[in-house]
XYZ file of C-alpha atoms in Angstrom:
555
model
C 76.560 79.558 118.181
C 79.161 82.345 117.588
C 81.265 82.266 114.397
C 84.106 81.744 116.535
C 83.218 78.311 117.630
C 82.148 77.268 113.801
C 85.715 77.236 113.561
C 87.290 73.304 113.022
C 90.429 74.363 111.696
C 92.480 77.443 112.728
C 94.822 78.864 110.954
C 98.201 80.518 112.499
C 100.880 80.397 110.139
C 104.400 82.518 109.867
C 103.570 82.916 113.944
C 107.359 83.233 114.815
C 108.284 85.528 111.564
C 104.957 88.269 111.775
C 106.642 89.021 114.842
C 109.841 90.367 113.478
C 111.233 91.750 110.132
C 113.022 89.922 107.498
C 116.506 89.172 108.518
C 119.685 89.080 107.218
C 120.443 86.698 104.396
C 121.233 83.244 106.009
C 124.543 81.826 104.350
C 122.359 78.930 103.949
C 119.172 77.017 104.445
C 118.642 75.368 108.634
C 117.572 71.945 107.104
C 118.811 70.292 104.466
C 118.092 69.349 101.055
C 118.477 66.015 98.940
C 120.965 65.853 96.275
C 118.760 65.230 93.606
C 115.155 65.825 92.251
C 113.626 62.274 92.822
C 109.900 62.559 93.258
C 108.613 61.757 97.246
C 105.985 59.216 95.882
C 105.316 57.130 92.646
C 101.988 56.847 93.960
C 100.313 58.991 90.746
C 97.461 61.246 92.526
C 93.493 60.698 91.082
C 91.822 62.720 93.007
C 89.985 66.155 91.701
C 89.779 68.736 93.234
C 87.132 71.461 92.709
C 87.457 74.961 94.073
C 85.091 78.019 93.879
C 87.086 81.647 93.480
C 85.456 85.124 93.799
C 86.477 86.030 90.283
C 88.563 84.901 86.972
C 92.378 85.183 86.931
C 92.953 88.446 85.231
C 96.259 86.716 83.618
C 98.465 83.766 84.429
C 102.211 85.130 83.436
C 102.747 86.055 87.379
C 105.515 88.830 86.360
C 102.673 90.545 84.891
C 99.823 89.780 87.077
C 99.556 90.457 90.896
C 95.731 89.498 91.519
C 94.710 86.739 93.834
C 93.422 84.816 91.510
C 96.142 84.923 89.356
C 98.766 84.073 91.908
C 96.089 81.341 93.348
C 96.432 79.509 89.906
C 100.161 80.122 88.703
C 101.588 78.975 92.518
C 100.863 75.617 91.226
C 102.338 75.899 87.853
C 105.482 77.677 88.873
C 108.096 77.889 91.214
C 110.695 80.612 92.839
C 113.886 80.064 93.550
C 112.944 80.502 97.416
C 109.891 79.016 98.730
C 108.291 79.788 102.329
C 108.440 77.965 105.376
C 105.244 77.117 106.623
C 106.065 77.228 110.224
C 108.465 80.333 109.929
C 107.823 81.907 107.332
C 111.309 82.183 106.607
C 112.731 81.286 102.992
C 113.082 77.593 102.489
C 114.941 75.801 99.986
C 112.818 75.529 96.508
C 114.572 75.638 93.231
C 117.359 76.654 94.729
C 118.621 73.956 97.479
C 120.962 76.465 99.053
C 122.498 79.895 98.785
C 125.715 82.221 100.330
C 125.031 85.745 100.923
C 128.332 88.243 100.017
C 129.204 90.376 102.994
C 128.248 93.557 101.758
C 124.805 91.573 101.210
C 124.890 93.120 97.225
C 125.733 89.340 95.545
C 123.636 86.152 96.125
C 124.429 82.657 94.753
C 122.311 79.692 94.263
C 123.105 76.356 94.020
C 120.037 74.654 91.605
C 117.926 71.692 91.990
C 119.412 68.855 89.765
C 117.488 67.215 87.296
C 114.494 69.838 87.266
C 112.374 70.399 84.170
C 109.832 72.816 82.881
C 106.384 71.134 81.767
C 107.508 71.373 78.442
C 110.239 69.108 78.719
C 113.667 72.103 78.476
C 115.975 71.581 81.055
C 115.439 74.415 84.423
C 118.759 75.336 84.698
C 121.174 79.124 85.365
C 120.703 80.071 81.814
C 116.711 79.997 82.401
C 117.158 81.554 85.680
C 118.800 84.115 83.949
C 116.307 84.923 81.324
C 113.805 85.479 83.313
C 115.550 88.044 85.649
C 116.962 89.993 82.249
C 113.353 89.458 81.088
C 111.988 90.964 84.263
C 114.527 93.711 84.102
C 114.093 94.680 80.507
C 110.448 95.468 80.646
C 109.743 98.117 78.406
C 107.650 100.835 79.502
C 104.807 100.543 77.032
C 104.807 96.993 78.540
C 104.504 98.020 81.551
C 102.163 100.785 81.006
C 99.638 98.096 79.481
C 99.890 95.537 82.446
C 100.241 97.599 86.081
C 100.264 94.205 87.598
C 104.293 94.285 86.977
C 106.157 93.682 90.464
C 109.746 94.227 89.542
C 109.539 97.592 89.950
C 108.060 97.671 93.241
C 110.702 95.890 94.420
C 113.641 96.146 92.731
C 112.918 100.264 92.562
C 113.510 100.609 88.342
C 113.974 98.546 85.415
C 116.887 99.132 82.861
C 115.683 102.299 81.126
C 116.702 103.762 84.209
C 119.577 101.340 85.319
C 121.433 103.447 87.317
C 118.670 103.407 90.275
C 117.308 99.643 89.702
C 118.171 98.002 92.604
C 118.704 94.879 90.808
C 122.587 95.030 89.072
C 122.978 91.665 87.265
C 122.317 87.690 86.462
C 125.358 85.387 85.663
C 125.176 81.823 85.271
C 128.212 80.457 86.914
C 127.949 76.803 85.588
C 124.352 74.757 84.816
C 123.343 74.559 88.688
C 125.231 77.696 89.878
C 123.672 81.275 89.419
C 124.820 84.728 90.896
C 122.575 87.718 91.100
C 124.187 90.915 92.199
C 122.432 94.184 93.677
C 123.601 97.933 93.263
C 122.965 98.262 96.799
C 122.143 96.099 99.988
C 118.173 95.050 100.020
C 117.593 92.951 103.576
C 113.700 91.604 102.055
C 115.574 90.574 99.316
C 115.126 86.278 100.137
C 111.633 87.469 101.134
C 111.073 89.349 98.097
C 112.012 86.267 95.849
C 109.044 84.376 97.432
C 106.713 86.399 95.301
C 104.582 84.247 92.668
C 105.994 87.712 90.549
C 109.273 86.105 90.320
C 108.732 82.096 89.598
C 110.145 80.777 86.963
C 109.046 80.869 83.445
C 110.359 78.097 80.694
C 112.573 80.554 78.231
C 111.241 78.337 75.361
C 107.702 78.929 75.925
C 108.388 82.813 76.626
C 109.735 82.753 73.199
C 107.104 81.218 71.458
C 104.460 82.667 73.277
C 106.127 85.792 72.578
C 105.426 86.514 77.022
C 106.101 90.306 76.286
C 103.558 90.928 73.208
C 99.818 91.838 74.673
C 98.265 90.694 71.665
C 95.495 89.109 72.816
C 92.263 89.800 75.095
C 90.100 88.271 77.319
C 87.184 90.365 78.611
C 88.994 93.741 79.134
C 92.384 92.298 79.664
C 95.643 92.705 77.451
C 97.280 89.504 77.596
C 100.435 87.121 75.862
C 99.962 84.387 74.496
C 101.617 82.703 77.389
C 99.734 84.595 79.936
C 97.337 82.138 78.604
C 99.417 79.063 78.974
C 101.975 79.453 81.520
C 105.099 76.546 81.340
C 106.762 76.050 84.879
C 108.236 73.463 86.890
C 105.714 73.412 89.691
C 103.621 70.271 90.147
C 100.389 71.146 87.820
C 100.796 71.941 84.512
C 98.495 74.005 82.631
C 95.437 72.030 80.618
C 92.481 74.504 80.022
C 91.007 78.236 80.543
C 87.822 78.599 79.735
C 84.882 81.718 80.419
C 84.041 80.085 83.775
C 86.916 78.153 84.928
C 90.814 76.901 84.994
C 92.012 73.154 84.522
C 95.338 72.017 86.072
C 96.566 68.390 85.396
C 99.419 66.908 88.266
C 102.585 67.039 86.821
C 103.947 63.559 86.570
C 107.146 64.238 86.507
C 107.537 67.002 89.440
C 110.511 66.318 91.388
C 108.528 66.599 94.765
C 105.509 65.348 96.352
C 102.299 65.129 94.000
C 99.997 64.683 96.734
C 96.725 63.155 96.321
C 95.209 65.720 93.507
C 95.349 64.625 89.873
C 92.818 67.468 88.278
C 92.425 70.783 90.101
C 89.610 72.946 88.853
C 89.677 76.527 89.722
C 85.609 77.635 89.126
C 84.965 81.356 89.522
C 81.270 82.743 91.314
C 81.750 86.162 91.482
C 78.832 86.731 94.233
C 79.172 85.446 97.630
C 75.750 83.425 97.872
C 76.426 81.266 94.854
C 79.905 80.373 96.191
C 78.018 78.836 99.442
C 75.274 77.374 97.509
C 78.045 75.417 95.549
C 79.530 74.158 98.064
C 76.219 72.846 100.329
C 75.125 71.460 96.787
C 78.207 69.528 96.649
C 79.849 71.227 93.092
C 82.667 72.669 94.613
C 85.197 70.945 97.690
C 85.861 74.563 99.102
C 85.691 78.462 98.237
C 87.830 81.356 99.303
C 86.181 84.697 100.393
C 83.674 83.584 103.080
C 81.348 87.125 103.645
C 79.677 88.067 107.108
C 77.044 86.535 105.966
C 78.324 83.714 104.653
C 80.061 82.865 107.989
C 76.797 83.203 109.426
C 75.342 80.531 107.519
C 77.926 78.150 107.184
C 77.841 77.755 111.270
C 74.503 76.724 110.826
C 75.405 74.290 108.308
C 77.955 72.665 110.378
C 80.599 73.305 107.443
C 84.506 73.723 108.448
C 85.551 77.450 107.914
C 89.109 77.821 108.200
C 90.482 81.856 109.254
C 93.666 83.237 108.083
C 95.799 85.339 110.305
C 95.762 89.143 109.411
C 98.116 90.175 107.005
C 96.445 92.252 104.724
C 94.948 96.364 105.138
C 91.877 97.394 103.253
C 92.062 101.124 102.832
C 90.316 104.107 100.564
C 92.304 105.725 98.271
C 92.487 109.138 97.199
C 93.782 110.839 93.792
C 95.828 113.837 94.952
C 96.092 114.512 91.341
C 92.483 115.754 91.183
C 92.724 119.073 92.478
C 90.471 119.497 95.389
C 92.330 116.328 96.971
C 95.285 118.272 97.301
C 94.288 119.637 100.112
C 95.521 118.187 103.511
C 92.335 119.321 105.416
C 89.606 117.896 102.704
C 92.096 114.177 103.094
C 91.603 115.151 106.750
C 87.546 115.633 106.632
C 87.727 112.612 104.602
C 89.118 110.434 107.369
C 87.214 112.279 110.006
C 84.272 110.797 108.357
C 84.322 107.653 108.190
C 83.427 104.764 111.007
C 85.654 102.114 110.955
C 83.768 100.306 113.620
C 80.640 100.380 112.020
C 82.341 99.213 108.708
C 84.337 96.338 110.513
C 80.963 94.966 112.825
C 78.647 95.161 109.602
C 80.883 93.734 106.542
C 84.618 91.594 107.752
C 84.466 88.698 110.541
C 85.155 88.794 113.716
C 88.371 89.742 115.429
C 89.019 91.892 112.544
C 91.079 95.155 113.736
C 90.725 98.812 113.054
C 93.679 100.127 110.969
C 95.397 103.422 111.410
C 98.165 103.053 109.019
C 99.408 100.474 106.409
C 101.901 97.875 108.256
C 99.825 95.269 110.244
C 100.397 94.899 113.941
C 102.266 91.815 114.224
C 105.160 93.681 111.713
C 107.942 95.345 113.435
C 107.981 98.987 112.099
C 104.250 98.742 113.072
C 103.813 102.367 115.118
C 101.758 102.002 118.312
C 101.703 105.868 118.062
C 101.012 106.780 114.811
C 98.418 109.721 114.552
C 95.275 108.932 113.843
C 92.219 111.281 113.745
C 89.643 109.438 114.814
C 85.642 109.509 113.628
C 84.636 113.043 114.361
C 81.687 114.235 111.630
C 81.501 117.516 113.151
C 85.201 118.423 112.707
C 85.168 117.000 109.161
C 82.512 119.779 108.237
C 84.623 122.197 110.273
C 87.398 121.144 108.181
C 85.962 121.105 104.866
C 84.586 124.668 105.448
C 88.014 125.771 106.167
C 89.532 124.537 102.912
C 86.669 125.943 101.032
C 84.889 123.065 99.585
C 81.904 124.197 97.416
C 80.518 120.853 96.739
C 83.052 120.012 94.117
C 82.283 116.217 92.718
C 84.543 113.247 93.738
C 83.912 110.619 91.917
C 84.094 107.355 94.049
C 85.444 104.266 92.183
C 84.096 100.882 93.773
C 84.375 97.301 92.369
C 81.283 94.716 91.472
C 80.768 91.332 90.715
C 84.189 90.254 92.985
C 85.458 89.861 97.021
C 88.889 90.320 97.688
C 90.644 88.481 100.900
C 91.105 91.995 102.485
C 87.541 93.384 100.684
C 84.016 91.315 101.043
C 80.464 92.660 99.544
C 82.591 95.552 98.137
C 79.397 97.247 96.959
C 77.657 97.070 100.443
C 81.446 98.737 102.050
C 80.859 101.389 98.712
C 77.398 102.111 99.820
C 78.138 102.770 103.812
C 81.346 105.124 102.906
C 79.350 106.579 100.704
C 76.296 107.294 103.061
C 79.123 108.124 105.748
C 81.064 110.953 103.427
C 77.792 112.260 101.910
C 76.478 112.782 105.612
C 79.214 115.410 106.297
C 78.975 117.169 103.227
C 80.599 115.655 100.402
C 79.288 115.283 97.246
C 79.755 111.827 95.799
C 79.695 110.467 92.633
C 79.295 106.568 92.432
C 81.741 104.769 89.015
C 81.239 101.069 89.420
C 83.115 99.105 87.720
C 83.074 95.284 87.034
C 86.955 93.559 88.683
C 86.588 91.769 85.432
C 86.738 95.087 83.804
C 90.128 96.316 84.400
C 88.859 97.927 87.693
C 92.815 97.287 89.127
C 94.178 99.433 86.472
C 91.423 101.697 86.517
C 92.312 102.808 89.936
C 96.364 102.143 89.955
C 96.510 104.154 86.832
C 96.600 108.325 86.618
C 92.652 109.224 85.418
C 89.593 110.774 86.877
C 89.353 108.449 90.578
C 89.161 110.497 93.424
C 88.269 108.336 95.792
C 88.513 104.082 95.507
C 88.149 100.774 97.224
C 91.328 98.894 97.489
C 93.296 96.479 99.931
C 97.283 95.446 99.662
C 97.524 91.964 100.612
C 101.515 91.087 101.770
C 103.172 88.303 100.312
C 106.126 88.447 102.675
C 106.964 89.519 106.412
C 108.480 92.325 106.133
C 107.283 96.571 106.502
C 108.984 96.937 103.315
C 106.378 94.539 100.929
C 103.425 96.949 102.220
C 105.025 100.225 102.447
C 107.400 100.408 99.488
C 105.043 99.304 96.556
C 102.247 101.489 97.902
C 104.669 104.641 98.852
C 107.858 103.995 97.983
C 107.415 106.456 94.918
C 104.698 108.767 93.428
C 102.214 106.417 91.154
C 98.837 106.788 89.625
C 96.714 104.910 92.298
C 97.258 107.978 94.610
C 99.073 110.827 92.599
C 101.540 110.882 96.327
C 104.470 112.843 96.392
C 107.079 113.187 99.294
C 110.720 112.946 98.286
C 111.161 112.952 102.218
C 108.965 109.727 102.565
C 110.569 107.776 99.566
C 114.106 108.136 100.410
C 113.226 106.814 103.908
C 111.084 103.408 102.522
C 114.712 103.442 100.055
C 116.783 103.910 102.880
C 115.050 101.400 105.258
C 114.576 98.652 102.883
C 118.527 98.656 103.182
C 118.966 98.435 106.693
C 120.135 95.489 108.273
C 117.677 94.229 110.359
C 117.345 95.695 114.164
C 116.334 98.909 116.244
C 117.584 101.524 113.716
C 115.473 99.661 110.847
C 112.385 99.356 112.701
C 112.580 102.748 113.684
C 113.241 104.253 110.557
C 110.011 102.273 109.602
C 108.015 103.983 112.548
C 108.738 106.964 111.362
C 107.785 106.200 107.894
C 104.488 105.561 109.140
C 103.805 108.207 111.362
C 104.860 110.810 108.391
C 102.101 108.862 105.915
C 99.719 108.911 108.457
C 99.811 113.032 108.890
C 99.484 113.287 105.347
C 96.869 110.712 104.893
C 97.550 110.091 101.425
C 94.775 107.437 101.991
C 92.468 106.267 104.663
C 93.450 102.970 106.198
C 90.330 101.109 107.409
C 90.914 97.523 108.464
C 93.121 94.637 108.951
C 91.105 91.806 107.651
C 90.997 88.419 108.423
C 90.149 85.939 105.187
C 88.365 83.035 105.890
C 87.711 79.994 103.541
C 85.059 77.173 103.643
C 85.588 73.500 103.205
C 83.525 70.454 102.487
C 83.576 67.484 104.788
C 86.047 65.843 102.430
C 88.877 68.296 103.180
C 90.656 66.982 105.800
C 93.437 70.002 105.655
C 94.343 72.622 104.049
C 97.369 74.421 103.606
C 96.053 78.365 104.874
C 98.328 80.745 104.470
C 98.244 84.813 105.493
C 100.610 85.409 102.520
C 97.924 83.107 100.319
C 101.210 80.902 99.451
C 98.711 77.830 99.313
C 99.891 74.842 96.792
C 97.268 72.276 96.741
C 99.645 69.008 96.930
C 99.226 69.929 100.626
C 95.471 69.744 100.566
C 94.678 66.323 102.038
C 91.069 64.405 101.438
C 89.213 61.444 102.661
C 89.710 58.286 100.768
């Protein structure tokens, strides 16, 4: 049996919106909304539900932490503004019911859900809307400098120590239930961009007392708040326990939407692939994320449902141009020459995964059909390297353990091939592992000593802009990048209304990246996740936007 036909349940969501960029700001939402926040049932769910993740969230404020498994959790303890369509993919009404878009697209008002509240009991309202967006906004840069898992800024360009090129201009609560937030400058993705679990909504009262913007305490190698430990929202679980191996959610009884069927959700982290499958044929866990080659493999043969997600993610190496012998264009180039995407894509992701020559995924406009790529060619990479003078100068190679990303699996078997691929043409190669749980994200996003690392971006909304901006859009640590030329043109796009001249202008963008080869893109991965006869859906989503009231169960 082929691991295509193992397959019970496909899943092909945003089909209509991967196909096009993020449009213009509707005036309002297609379908409408009820008047008031009355729950859909008053049936209270009992069920538990127990699923197995590849590693521990590294925090659970979602400004401040961009992991999967951080957004996994807080997605069901707090809500946006603008949820996703799961059809579409186009912004649906969430805690906002409905919203008017000025003409000069710089000023967007909500209108609020009625009758909303945060888990602990304060009223959601403008005023909290508001605090979180000047919360957001006011970042200070030692905050930001301890947790690199800060979004704002990759979206809304700067925070207010440099106002004057923040993107983001204001918050005004017009009444309770009415809230205006005005731009310096037009931002199409901006709907999309308000999706992110980055920007859900925190309860002001426990920001205060959890004091959301002090890293005072730790867990493993992680700088966290106090309420990046217990995170207040209005979503339909509410926090209940974090302990060394797993999270507890409890259904929020007095959500104003549908509870679904689970009462207890339990989040349970196995950071190697084979003890995630063994879980769930020994009947601990209801369903994992992160299914491996070789966990596909045996699942078939098990019979167990496997459901795939559509591609929307890139796994790429990175390179550190601010360790010298990186700065040169031909050792990037010999870099890229050398490695075999094929062989890396038939050994270690699942089938129908594509080769990747440059960051957007295919089913993006702004996607290039002709952006350069070099192709595998071990010969010219020694040519290349003997031009620029390489004298065996060490790179040290920076490579995750004890996790699997949705765009990474068996990161240490990917490490070892690269490795064996880049030492074969002459490079000399120093392996750092370093345990996810470890800090490895802001290890490798932060300036220091990596010259080479294992990465992926995973997009959270359908648009060039979410991939190319936060990775390129200015020079950071992960990659030491600079090209003025590139950055105002991601600036300049992201402004564009949508059509020809903006999906052009992201073309362009990356064909430029690709010449420079600031990094090596390797693959568009498709995710998979496995399920236990007692799933009877579940809500897959390429932008991982996957709330479990939608999970449905046998009686």
């Amino acid at each position: 049996m082929t691991r295509r036909t193992a397959i019970k349940t496909g899943a092909v969501l945003l089909g209509l919106t991967l196909t096009s960029c993020t449009g213009e700001a509707a005036p309002s939402p297609s379908s409408p909304e009820p008047a008031s926040a009355t729950p859909a049932s008053s049936t209270a769910p009992t069920a538990t539900f127990t699923f197995g993740t590849a590693a521990q969230p590294l925090g659970l404020d979602p400004a401040l932490a961009n992991d999967a498994e951080s957004q996994r959790v807080t997605r069901q303890i707090l809500e946006g503004l603008v949820g996703v369509n799961e059809t579409t993919g186009e912004p649906t009404p969430l805690l906002a019911t409905e919203w008017t878009a000025s003409p000069d697209g710089r000023s967007y008002t909500f209108s609020l859900r009625p009758g909303v509240k945060f888990h602990d009991g304060s009223p959601f309202n403008a005023q909290a809307v508001c605090t979180n967006f000047e919360r957001w906004f006011h970042f200070p840069q030692a905050l930001r400098q301890q947790a690199p898992g800060s979004t704002f800024k990759g979206v809304f360009k700067e925070h207010s120590d440099e106002a004057g090129l923040s993107v983001f201009k204001a918050c005004t609560a017009l009444s309770p239930l009415l809230v205006r937030i005005d731009l310096t400058e037009r931002f199409t993705g901006f709907l999309q961009a308000l999706t992110l679990p980055a920007f859900a909504i925190s309860s002001p009262k426990a920001l205060a007392a959890g004091r959301a913007d002090v890293l005072s305490e730790n867990r493993g190698s992680q700088s966290l708040s106090a309420y990046a430990t217990h995170p207040v929202g209005t979503g339909p679980y509410r926090f209940s326990a974090w302990d060394s191996t797993s999270v507890t959610l409890v259904s929020n009884r007095n959500y104003w939407g549908d509870r679904g069927q689970i009462g207890t959700i339990h989040f349970v982290a196995y950071d190697h692939p084979q003890t995630r499958l063994q879980a769930l044929l020994d009947g601990k866990i209801d369903g994992y994320d992160a299914v491996t080659v070789g966990n596909f493999d045996q699942l078939v043969k098990r019979g167990k449902q496997i459901i795939q997600r559509d591609p929307f993610s890139v796994m790429y190496l990175g390179m550190n141009q601010e360790v010298p012998v990186l700065e040169d264009l031909k050792v990037r180039q010999a870099i890229e020459l050398a490695i075999d995407k094929d062989t890396l894509i038939r050994r270690f992701f699942i089938d129908n995964t594509a080769q990747a020559s440059q960051f957007v995924p295919p089913k993006l406009s702004g996607f290039n059909n002709n952006a350069p790529a070099l192709g595998y060619d071990p010969s010219k990479a020694m040519e290349l390297l003997a031009e620029a003078g390489y004298k065996g100068q060490p790179l040290k190679f920076y490579y995750p353990m004890n996790v699997d990303r949705p765009y990474l699996p068996t990161p240490e078997k990917v490490y070892a091939e690269i490795s064996r691929q880049l030492t074969a043409v002459g490079l000399n190669i120093k392996p750092v592992p370093v345990d996810w749980a470890d800090g490895y994200l802001q290890k490798v996003q932060s300036p220091g000593d990596h010259a080479l690392h294992l990465l992926g971006w995973n997009g959270s909304y359908s648009d060039a802009d979410n991939f190319l901006a936060p990775l390129f859009g200015e020079k950071n640590g992960e990659f030491g990048y600079q090209d003025p030329q590139v950055f105002s043109k991601i600036d300049r796009a992201r402004g564009l209304p949508d059509g020809k001249e903006r999906t052009e202008q992201y073309q362009t963008i990356n064909a430029q990246i690709a010449q420079t080869v600031p990094a090596v893109p390797i693959a568009f991965p498709i995710s998979a996740l496995a399920l236990s006869d007692r799933v009877i859906s579940y809500p897959a989503s390429p932008v991982l936007n996957e709330v479990f009231t939608k999970v449905q169960l046998r009686p």
